[in-house]
Tab-separated table of C-alpha atoms in Angstrom:
chain	number	residue	atom	x	y	z
A	1	UNK	CA	0.024	0.003	0.123
A	2	UNK	CA	1.434	3.574	-0.878
A	3	UNK	CA	2.307	5.880	1.703
A	4	UNK	CA	-1.089	7.803	1.593
A	5	UNK	CA	-2.517	4.580	2.837
A	6	UNK	CA	-4.772	4.050	-0.200
A	7	UNK	CA	-4.346	0.737	-2.077
A	8	UNK	CA	-2.514	1.180	-5.728
A	9	UNK	CA	-4.723	-0.187	-8.400
A	10	UNK	CA	-2.745	-1.270	-11.570
A	11	UNK	CA	-4.845	-0.767	-14.730
A	12	UNK	CA	-3.764	-2.157	-17.995
A	13	UNK	CA	-4.676	-0.368	-21.181
A	14	UNK	CA	-5.749	-3.183	-23.302
A	15	UNK	CA	-5.919	-2.833	-27.022
A	16	UNK	CA	-5.223	0.868	-27.587
A	17	UNK	CA	-7.384	0.917	-30.495
A	18	UNK	CA	-10.392	-0.187	-28.874
A	19	UNK	CA	-12.415	1.299	-26.043
A	20	UNK	CA	-9.640	0.949	-23.324
A	21	UNK	CA	-8.425	4.321	-22.967
A	22	UNK	CA	-11.875	5.837	-23.094
A	23	UNK	CA	-13.256	3.976	-20.419
A	24	UNK	CA	-10.269	4.281	-18.097
A	25	UNK	CA	-10.097	8.249	-18.329
A	26	UNK	CA	-13.930	8.409	-17.951
A	27	UNK	CA	-13.851	5.912	-14.906
A	28	UNK	CA	-11.190	8.036	-13.207
A	29	UNK	CA	-12.150	11.351	-14.154
A	30	UNK	CA	-13.880	11.520	-10.885
A	31	UNK	CA	-12.475	13.189	-7.859
A	32	UNK	CA	-14.062	10.676	-5.759
A	33	UNK	CA	-11.818	7.943	-7.051
A	34	UNK	CA	-8.669	9.240	-5.648
A	35	UNK	CA	-10.419	9.156	-2.284
A	36	UNK	CA	-10.571	5.473	-2.758
A	37	UNK	CA	-7.502	4.372	-4.306
A	38	UNK	CA	-4.050	5.487	-6.507
A	39	UNK	CA	-4.844	4.326	-9.946
A	40	UNK	CA	-1.737	3.369	-11.807
A	41	UNK	CA	-2.282	2.885	-15.516
A	42	UNK	CA	0.123	0.716	-17.567
A	43	UNK	CA	-0.038	2.062	-20.984
A	44	UNK	CA	1.461	4.393	-23.593
A	45	UNK	CA	1.596	8.478	-22.935
A	46	UNK	CA	1.204	9.212	-26.288
A	47	UNK	CA	-2.025	6.985	-26.631
A	48	UNK	CA	-3.365	8.757	-23.619
A	49	UNK	CA	-2.827	12.090	-24.788
A	50	UNK	CA	-4.194	11.463	-28.025
A	51	UNK	CA	-7.621	9.971	-26.366
A	52	UNK	CA	-7.296	12.978	-23.853
A	53	UNK	CA	-7.715	15.309	-26.955
A	54	UNK	CA	-9.733	13.336	-29.012
A	55	UNK	CA	-12.489	13.209	-26.174
A	56	UNK	CA	-11.692	16.877	-24.772
A	57	UNK	CA	-11.017	15.905	-21.353
A	58	UNK	CA	-9.066	18.882	-20.904
A	59	UNK	CA	-9.479	18.688	-17.097
A	60	UNK	CA	-8.133	15.176	-16.743
A	61	UNK	CA	-4.528	14.450	-15.941
A	62	UNK	CA	-2.289	11.505	-15.403
A	63	UNK	CA	1.166	12.003	-13.870
A	64	UNK	CA	3.597	9.973	-16.158
A	65	UNK	CA	6.308	7.859	-14.725
A	66	UNK	CA	8.749	5.206	-15.711
A	67	UNK	CA	8.101	3.126	-12.661
A	68	UNK	CA	5.497	2.522	-10.197
A	69	UNK	CA	7.458	2.011	-6.879
A	70	UNK	CA	7.822	5.942	-6.215
A	71	UNK	CA	4.172	6.584	-6.284
A	72	UNK	CA	2.792	7.882	-3.186
A	73	UNK	CA	0.717	11.005	-3.904
A	74	UNK	CA	-2.962	11.169	-4.370
A	75	UNK	CA	-3.087	11.481	-8.066
A	76	UNK	CA	-3.680	9.497	-11.413
A	77	UNK	CA	-0.688	7.981	-12.582
A	78	UNK	CA	0.506	6.173	-15.917
A	79	UNK	CA	3.599	4.056	-16.022
A	80	UNK	CA	4.704	4.634	-19.800
A	81	UNK	CA	5.722	1.168	-21.070
A	82	UNK	CA	6.342	2.416	-24.963
A	83	UNK	CA	8.016	5.707	-25.901
A	84	UNK	CA	8.179	5.316	-29.767
A	85	UNK	CA	6.001	6.706	-32.034
A	86	UNK	CA	2.215	5.079	-32.332
A	87	UNK	CA	0.092	4.889	-34.929
A	88	UNK	CA	-3.306	5.200	-33.620
A	89	UNK	CA	-6.164	3.374	-35.738
A	90	UNK	CA	-9.049	3.421	-33.487
A	91	UNK	CA	-11.672	0.342	-34.388
A	92	UNK	CA	-8.782	-1.313	-35.955
A	93	UNK	CA	-6.902	-4.421	-34.761
A	94	UNK	CA	-2.945	-3.975	-35.282
A	95	UNK	CA	-0.189	-5.904	-34.546
A	96	UNK	CA	1.342	-2.954	-32.588
A	97	UNK	CA	-1.675	-2.737	-30.584
A	98	UNK	CA	-1.517	-6.097	-29.695
A	99	UNK	CA	2.297	-5.920	-28.544
A	100	UNK	CA	1.551	-3.199	-26.314
A	101	UNK	CA	-1.272	-5.226	-24.895
A	102	UNK	CA	1.209	-8.089	-23.813
A	103	UNK	CA	3.771	-5.464	-22.771
A	104	UNK	CA	1.124	-3.515	-20.256
A	105	UNK	CA	0.148	-6.959	-18.806
A	106	UNK	CA	3.890	-8.186	-18.259
A	107	UNK	CA	4.541	-4.765	-16.777
A	108	UNK	CA	1.755	-4.800	-14.297
A	109	UNK	CA	2.631	-8.663	-13.495
A	110	UNK	CA	6.014	-7.793	-12.340
A	111	UNK	CA	4.924	-5.147	-10.103
A	112	UNK	CA	2.336	-6.897	-8.874
A	113	UNK	CA	4.990	-9.809	-7.985
A	114	UNK	CA	7.242	-7.215	-6.316
A	115	UNK	CA	4.046	-5.883	-4.603
A	116	UNK	CA	4.562	-2.499	-5.837
A	117	UNK	CA	0.922	-2.227	-6.745
A	118	UNK	CA	-2.045	-4.094	-4.699
A	119	UNK	CA	-4.234	-5.403	-7.572
A	120	UNK	CA	-4.455	-5.264	-11.401
A	121	UNK	CA	-7.630	-4.149	-13.492
A	122	UNK	CA	-7.253	-5.175	-17.097
A	123	UNK	CA	-8.989	-3.263	-19.830
A	124	UNK	CA	-9.806	-5.346	-22.927
A	125	UNK	CA	-7.596	-7.075	-25.014
A	126	UNK	CA	-8.102	-8.489	-28.539
A	127	UNK	CA	-7.428	-11.897	-28.173
A	128	UNK	CA	-6.307	-12.624	-31.896
A	129	UNK	CA	-3.437	-9.783	-32.077
A	130	UNK	CA	-1.979	-10.411	-28.704
A	131	UNK	CA	-0.937	-13.865	-29.705
A	132	UNK	CA	2.928	-14.047	-29.954
A	133	UNK	CA	5.863	-16.366	-29.275
A	134	UNK	CA	5.442	-15.332	-25.568
A	135	UNK	CA	1.442	-14.995	-25.173
A	136	UNK	CA	-0.177	-18.198	-26.260
A	137	UNK	CA	-3.220	-17.877	-24.019
A	138	UNK	CA	-7.084	-17.376	-24.869
A	139	UNK	CA	-7.604	-15.063	-22.391
A	140	UNK	CA	-6.613	-12.874	-19.427
A	141	UNK	CA	-7.548	-15.800	-16.988
A	142	UNK	CA	-5.029	-18.368	-18.257
A	143	UNK	CA	-2.500	-16.154	-18.419
A	144	UNK	CA	-2.834	-14.783	-14.770
A	145	UNK	CA	-3.388	-18.390	-13.876
A	146	UNK	CA	0.093	-19.223	-15.725
A	147	UNK	CA	1.911	-16.245	-14.241
A	148	UNK	CA	1.063	-16.985	-10.595
A	149	UNK	CA	1.069	-20.437	-10.622
A	150	UNK	CA	-2.727	-20.968	-10.000
A	151	UNK	CA	-3.932	-24.545	-11.015
A	152	UNK	CA	-7.369	-23.467	-9.778
A	153	UNK	CA	-7.900	-20.156	-11.241
A	154	UNK	CA	-11.354	-19.908	-12.206
A	155	UNK	CA	-13.396	-16.969	-14.251
A	156	UNK	CA	-16.087	-15.629	-12.313
A	157	UNK	CA	-18.870	-12.739	-13.417
A	158	UNK	CA	-20.082	-10.285	-10.435
A	159	UNK	CA	-22.564	-7.850	-10.783
A	160	UNK	CA	-25.339	-6.998	-8.019
A	161	UNK	CA	-27.552	-9.789	-7.212
A	162	UNK	CA	-25.623	-12.451	-9.255
A	163	UNK	CA	-22.046	-13.981	-9.334
A	164	UNK	CA	-21.393	-16.388	-12.067
A	165	UNK	CA	-18.623	-19.053	-12.161
A	166	UNK	CA	-17.565	-21.257	-15.064
A	167	UNK	CA	-16.406	-25.059	-14.597
A	168	UNK	CA	-14.830	-24.368	-18.181
A	169	UNK	CA	-13.612	-21.307	-19.878
A	170	UNK	CA	-13.115	-20.804	-23.503
A	171	UNK	CA	-13.659	-24.246	-25.223
A	172	UNK	CA	-15.631	-25.439	-28.369
A	173	UNK	CA	-18.900	-26.948	-27.326
A	174	UNK	CA	-18.232	-30.029	-28.872
A	175	UNK	CA	-15.010	-30.377	-26.067
A	176	UNK	CA	-16.928	-29.449	-23.006
A	177	UNK	CA	-18.508	-32.903	-22.422
A	178	UNK	CA	-15.112	-34.405	-22.812
A	179	UNK	CA	-13.283	-32.307	-20.397
A	180	UNK	CA	-16.201	-32.101	-17.530
A	181	UNK	CA	-15.248	-34.759	-14.966
A	182	UNK	CA	-16.650	-35.025	-11.395
A	183	UNK	CA	-13.175	-34.250	-9.795
A	184	UNK	CA	-13.014	-31.119	-11.973
A	185	UNK	CA	-16.382	-29.949	-10.681
A	186	UNK	CA	-15.451	-30.409	-6.828
A	187	UNK	CA	-12.266	-28.626	-7.480
A	188	UNK	CA	-14.281	-25.732	-9.052
A	189	UNK	CA	-16.905	-25.691	-6.068
A	190	UNK	CA	-14.239	-26.038	-3.322
A	191	UNK	CA	-12.313	-22.750	-5.245
A	192	UNK	CA	-15.736	-21.102	-5.355
A	193	UNK	CA	-16.482	-21.846	-1.668
A	194	UNK	CA	-13.193	-20.023	-0.742
A	195	UNK	CA	-13.440	-17.041	-2.739
A	196	UNK	CA	-17.030	-16.390	-1.483
A	197	UNK	CA	-15.657	-16.499	2.102
A	198	UNK	CA	-12.348	-14.733	1.793
A	199	UNK	CA	-12.973	-12.022	-1.181
A	200	UNK	CA	-16.940	-11.585	-0.684
A	201	UNK	CA	-17.218	-12.213	2.960
A	202	UNK	CA	-19.784	-14.603	2.808
A	203	UNK	CA	-20.144	-16.336	5.833
A	204	UNK	CA	-22.001	-19.786	4.865
A	205	UNK	CA	-22.209	-19.336	1.144
A	206	UNK	CA	-24.723	-21.482	-0.878
A	207	UNK	CA	-24.018	-22.522	-4.583
A	208	UNK	CA	-26.155	-23.620	-7.227
A	209	UNK	CA	-24.893	-25.944	-9.856
A	210	UNK	CA	-26.378	-25.756	-13.358
A	211	UNK	CA	-26.834	-28.786	-15.182
A	212	UNK	CA	-25.053	-29.582	-19.157
A	213	UNK	CA	-27.977	-30.923	-20.711
A	214	UNK	CA	-31.448	-29.820	-21.319
A	215	UNK	CA	-34.073	-30.601	-18.316
A	216	UNK	CA	-30.702	-31.847	-16.275
A	217	UNK	CA	-30.755	-34.818	-18.678
A	218	UNK	CA	-34.242	-35.917	-17.759
A	219	UNK	CA	-33.104	-39.026	-16.125
A	220	UNK	CA	-30.454	-39.674	-18.528
A	221	UNK	CA	-33.013	-39.435	-21.784
A	222	UNK	CA	-30.900	-36.332	-22.885
A	223	UNK	CA	-27.602	-37.264	-21.649
A	224	UNK	CA	-25.913	-38.703	-19.150
A	225	UNK	CA	-23.393	-35.989	-17.695
A	226	UNK	CA	-25.854	-34.684	-15.364
A	227	UNK	CA	-26.656	-38.111	-13.500
A	228	UNK	CA	-22.829	-39.332	-13.722
A	229	UNK	CA	-20.957	-36.333	-13.279
A	230	UNK	CA	-22.280	-33.341	-12.066
A	231	UNK	CA	-24.598	-34.982	-9.290
A	232	UNK	CA	-22.200	-36.882	-8.023
A	233	UNK	CA	-19.866	-34.046	-7.738
A	234	UNK	CA	-22.324	-32.058	-5.849
A	235	UNK	CA	-22.913	-34.675	-3.173
A	236	UNK	CA	-19.084	-35.166	-2.563
A	237	UNK	CA	-18.936	-31.408	-2.342
A	238	UNK	CA	-21.781	-31.569	0.070
A	239	UNK	CA	-20.291	-34.070	2.059
A	240	UNK	CA	-17.108	-31.776	2.405
A	241	UNK	CA	-19.119	-29.339	3.795
A	242	UNK	CA	-19.920	-27.164	0.784
A	243	UNK	CA	-23.341	-25.907	0.260
A	244	UNK	CA	-23.609	-27.048	-3.470
A	245	UNK	CA	-26.961	-27.797	-4.684
A	246	UNK	CA	-28.716	-28.961	-8.130
A	247	UNK	CA	-27.918	-29.608	-10.830
A	248	UNK	CA	-30.481	-27.331	-11.775
A	249	UNK	CA	-31.483	-26.475	-15.609
A	250	UNK	CA	-30.357	-22.676	-16.549
A	251	UNK	CA	-33.728	-22.032	-18.273
A	252	UNK	CA	-35.756	-22.955	-14.852
A	253	UNK	CA	-33.290	-21.234	-12.717
A	254	UNK	CA	-32.951	-17.977	-14.144
A	255	UNK	CA	-36.849	-18.008	-15.454
A	256	UNK	CA	-37.955	-18.382	-12.008
A	257	UNK	CA	-35.687	-15.773	-10.341
A	258	UNK	CA	-34.767	-18.801	-8.069
A	259	UNK	CA	-30.935	-17.692	-9.013
A	260	UNK	CA	-31.465	-14.972	-6.344
A	261	UNK	CA	-31.653	-17.301	-3.697
A	262	UNK	CA	-27.921	-18.338	-4.098
A	263	UNK	CA	-24.572	-16.615	-3.271
A	264	UNK	CA	-22.941	-17.890	-6.433
A	265	UNK	CA	-23.765	-20.111	-9.489
A	266	UNK	CA	-21.408	-22.659	-11.238
A	267	UNK	CA	-22.111	-22.791	-15.072
A	268	UNK	CA	-20.876	-25.535	-16.906
A	269	UNK	CA	-19.535	-23.384	-20.015
A	270	UNK	CA	-19.042	-20.231	-21.201
A	271	UNK	CA	-22.359	-19.053	-22.814
A	272	UNK	CA	-24.680	-21.035	-20.451
A	273	UNK	CA	-23.559	-18.666	-17.683
A	274	UNK	CA	-22.490	-15.412	-19.888
A	275	UNK	CA	-25.800	-15.039	-21.481
A	276	UNK	CA	-27.883	-14.672	-18.235
A	277	UNK	CA	-25.132	-12.862	-16.610
A	278	UNK	CA	-25.213	-10.127	-19.295
A	279	UNK	CA	-28.813	-9.792	-19.419
A	280	UNK	CA	-28.943	-9.203	-15.455
A	281	UNK	CA	-25.814	-6.960	-15.484
A	282	UNK	CA	-26.876	-4.453	-18.453
A	283	UNK	CA	-23.520	-3.908	-19.207
A	284	UNK	CA	-22.481	-3.143	-15.442
A	285	UNK	CA	-20.861	-6.546	-14.732
A	286	UNK	CA	-17.246	-7.164	-13.554
A	287	UNK	CA	-14.936	-10.042	-14.573
A	288	UNK	CA	-12.930	-11.452	-11.574
A	289	UNK	CA	-10.500	-14.428	-11.588
A	290	UNK	CA	-11.084	-16.301	-8.625
A	291	UNK	CA	-8.104	-18.643	-7.210
A	292	UNK	CA	-5.391	-16.118	-7.548
A	293	UNK	CA	-3.128	-15.159	-5.045
A	294	UNK	CA	-3.249	-11.491	-6.277
A	295	UNK	CA	-6.721	-9.599	-7.230
A	296	UNK	CA	-7.513	-9.253	-10.971
A	297	UNK	CA	-10.548	-7.779	-12.165
A	298	UNK	CA	-11.736	-6.423	-15.593
A	299	UNK	CA	-14.892	-5.041	-17.000
A	300	UNK	CA	-17.098	-7.333	-18.491
A	301	UNK	CA	-16.948	-6.195	-22.163
A	302	UNK	CA	-14.747	-6.362	-25.295
A	303	UNK	CA	-12.519	-3.911	-27.048
A	304	UNK	CA	-15.896	-2.624	-28.733
A	305	UNK	CA	-14.257	-1.458	-32.005
A	306	UNK	CA	-17.295	-0.413	-33.554
A	307	UNK	CA	-17.530	2.668	-31.060
A	308	UNK	CA	-13.614	3.065	-30.600
A	309	UNK	CA	-12.720	6.776	-30.884
A	310	UNK	CA	-16.597	7.744	-31.152
A	311	UNK	CA	-17.062	8.840	-27.542
A	312	UNK	CA	-19.775	6.462	-26.715
A	313	UNK	CA	-18.376	4.149	-24.621
A	314	UNK	CA	-19.940	3.711	-21.010
A	315	UNK	CA	-17.231	3.519	-18.154
A	316	UNK	CA	-19.381	2.162	-15.606
A	317	UNK	CA	-18.080	-1.613	-15.792
A	318	UNK	CA	-14.677	-0.103	-15.868
A	319	UNK	CA	-15.550	1.937	-12.618
A	320	UNK	CA	-17.079	-1.335	-11.133
A	321	UNK	CA	-14.072	-3.216	-11.767
A	322	UNK	CA	-11.971	-0.854	-9.763
A	323	UNK	CA	-14.620	-0.644	-7.163
A	324	UNK	CA	-14.621	-4.365	-6.974
A	325	UNK	CA	-10.989	-5.059	-6.908
A	326	UNK	CA	-10.840	-2.561	-3.862
A	327	UNK	CA	-13.702	-4.242	-2.213
A	328	UNK	CA	-11.970	-7.581	-2.497
A	329	UNK	CA	-8.607	-6.303	-1.014
A	330	UNK	CA	-10.417	-5.078	2.171
A	331	UNK	CA	-12.287	-8.273	2.429
A	332	UNK	CA	-9.036	-10.400	2.187
A	333	UNK	CA	-7.261	-8.008	4.785
A	334	UNK	CA	-9.973	-8.470	7.121
A	335	UNK	CA	-10.135	-11.924	6.852
A	336	UNK	CA	-6.451	-12.336	7.385
A	337	UNK	CA	-6.950	-10.215	10.634
A	338	UNK	CA	-10.124	-12.503	11.724
A	339	UNK	CA	-8.025	-15.509	11.201
A	340	UNK	CA	-4.987	-14.256	13.308
A	341	UNK	CA	-7.354	-13.525	16.261
């Protein structure tokens, strides 16, 4: 923590041709933010200047620095990771934008490992143009899991009234049933219970587990995975004092509103959880990576090339991602203090 007793929240700039700088600047262009944290953006000063002028944010300022270890004032900071000229092309995927996306991530990770910053919020990347010899990950979740040797890292979406976790992440649909095992689901439930207790301060969390097949398989008529893999996992978890229930057909759980009775939901695959989550969150949700030794959040949207550079992006999800990172840091601190008593 910095000398002003505020958490240092690192923010990676993502794809500079997307809406990253717009949502970052708009989220930080609020004096209240500096009362909650010290924002440290990992990006390119020339890109920041370009967007500041484009969106006429003349009153918004960021103190440019080469390193984050000397930051201790109540200001917005930008760690300048790239000093050469940039070709700004809002709305366009370029290899240069991909290269700088990775550079921002690696710099932020270095400072996280050195405890120079307390958490990281990642602006959206383009998962295609960031691919390189050193970056071969389908997304942020897998990247941070590798960086921090977190085998049980798990994607989790958060909004008011709904926390959605995933048994599998970015997989082709045909691969999902091949990957799902009772052991995998039990591991995910253990990670989810731990993060609910430590990161979200839930004292006795209840978890709903979604079925894989329609109607939870109809007793094997529409697939055997629910009876043979998911139900045994729920029973095993319950035997280990995890309040897991299900498997519930997704349409019934969300259609009835019963999802609100649970502290979190474990979906079996990406779209099963993301579709209801995005409808519930209405653009204000946050992506959180559970199971990491560090805190990582991000807005629950992509690069949005279609509106990049048009001053149309809503910063609410980015702002909420920063708030959630602060809340989780506080909850972890309080949990450690409780354990020590």
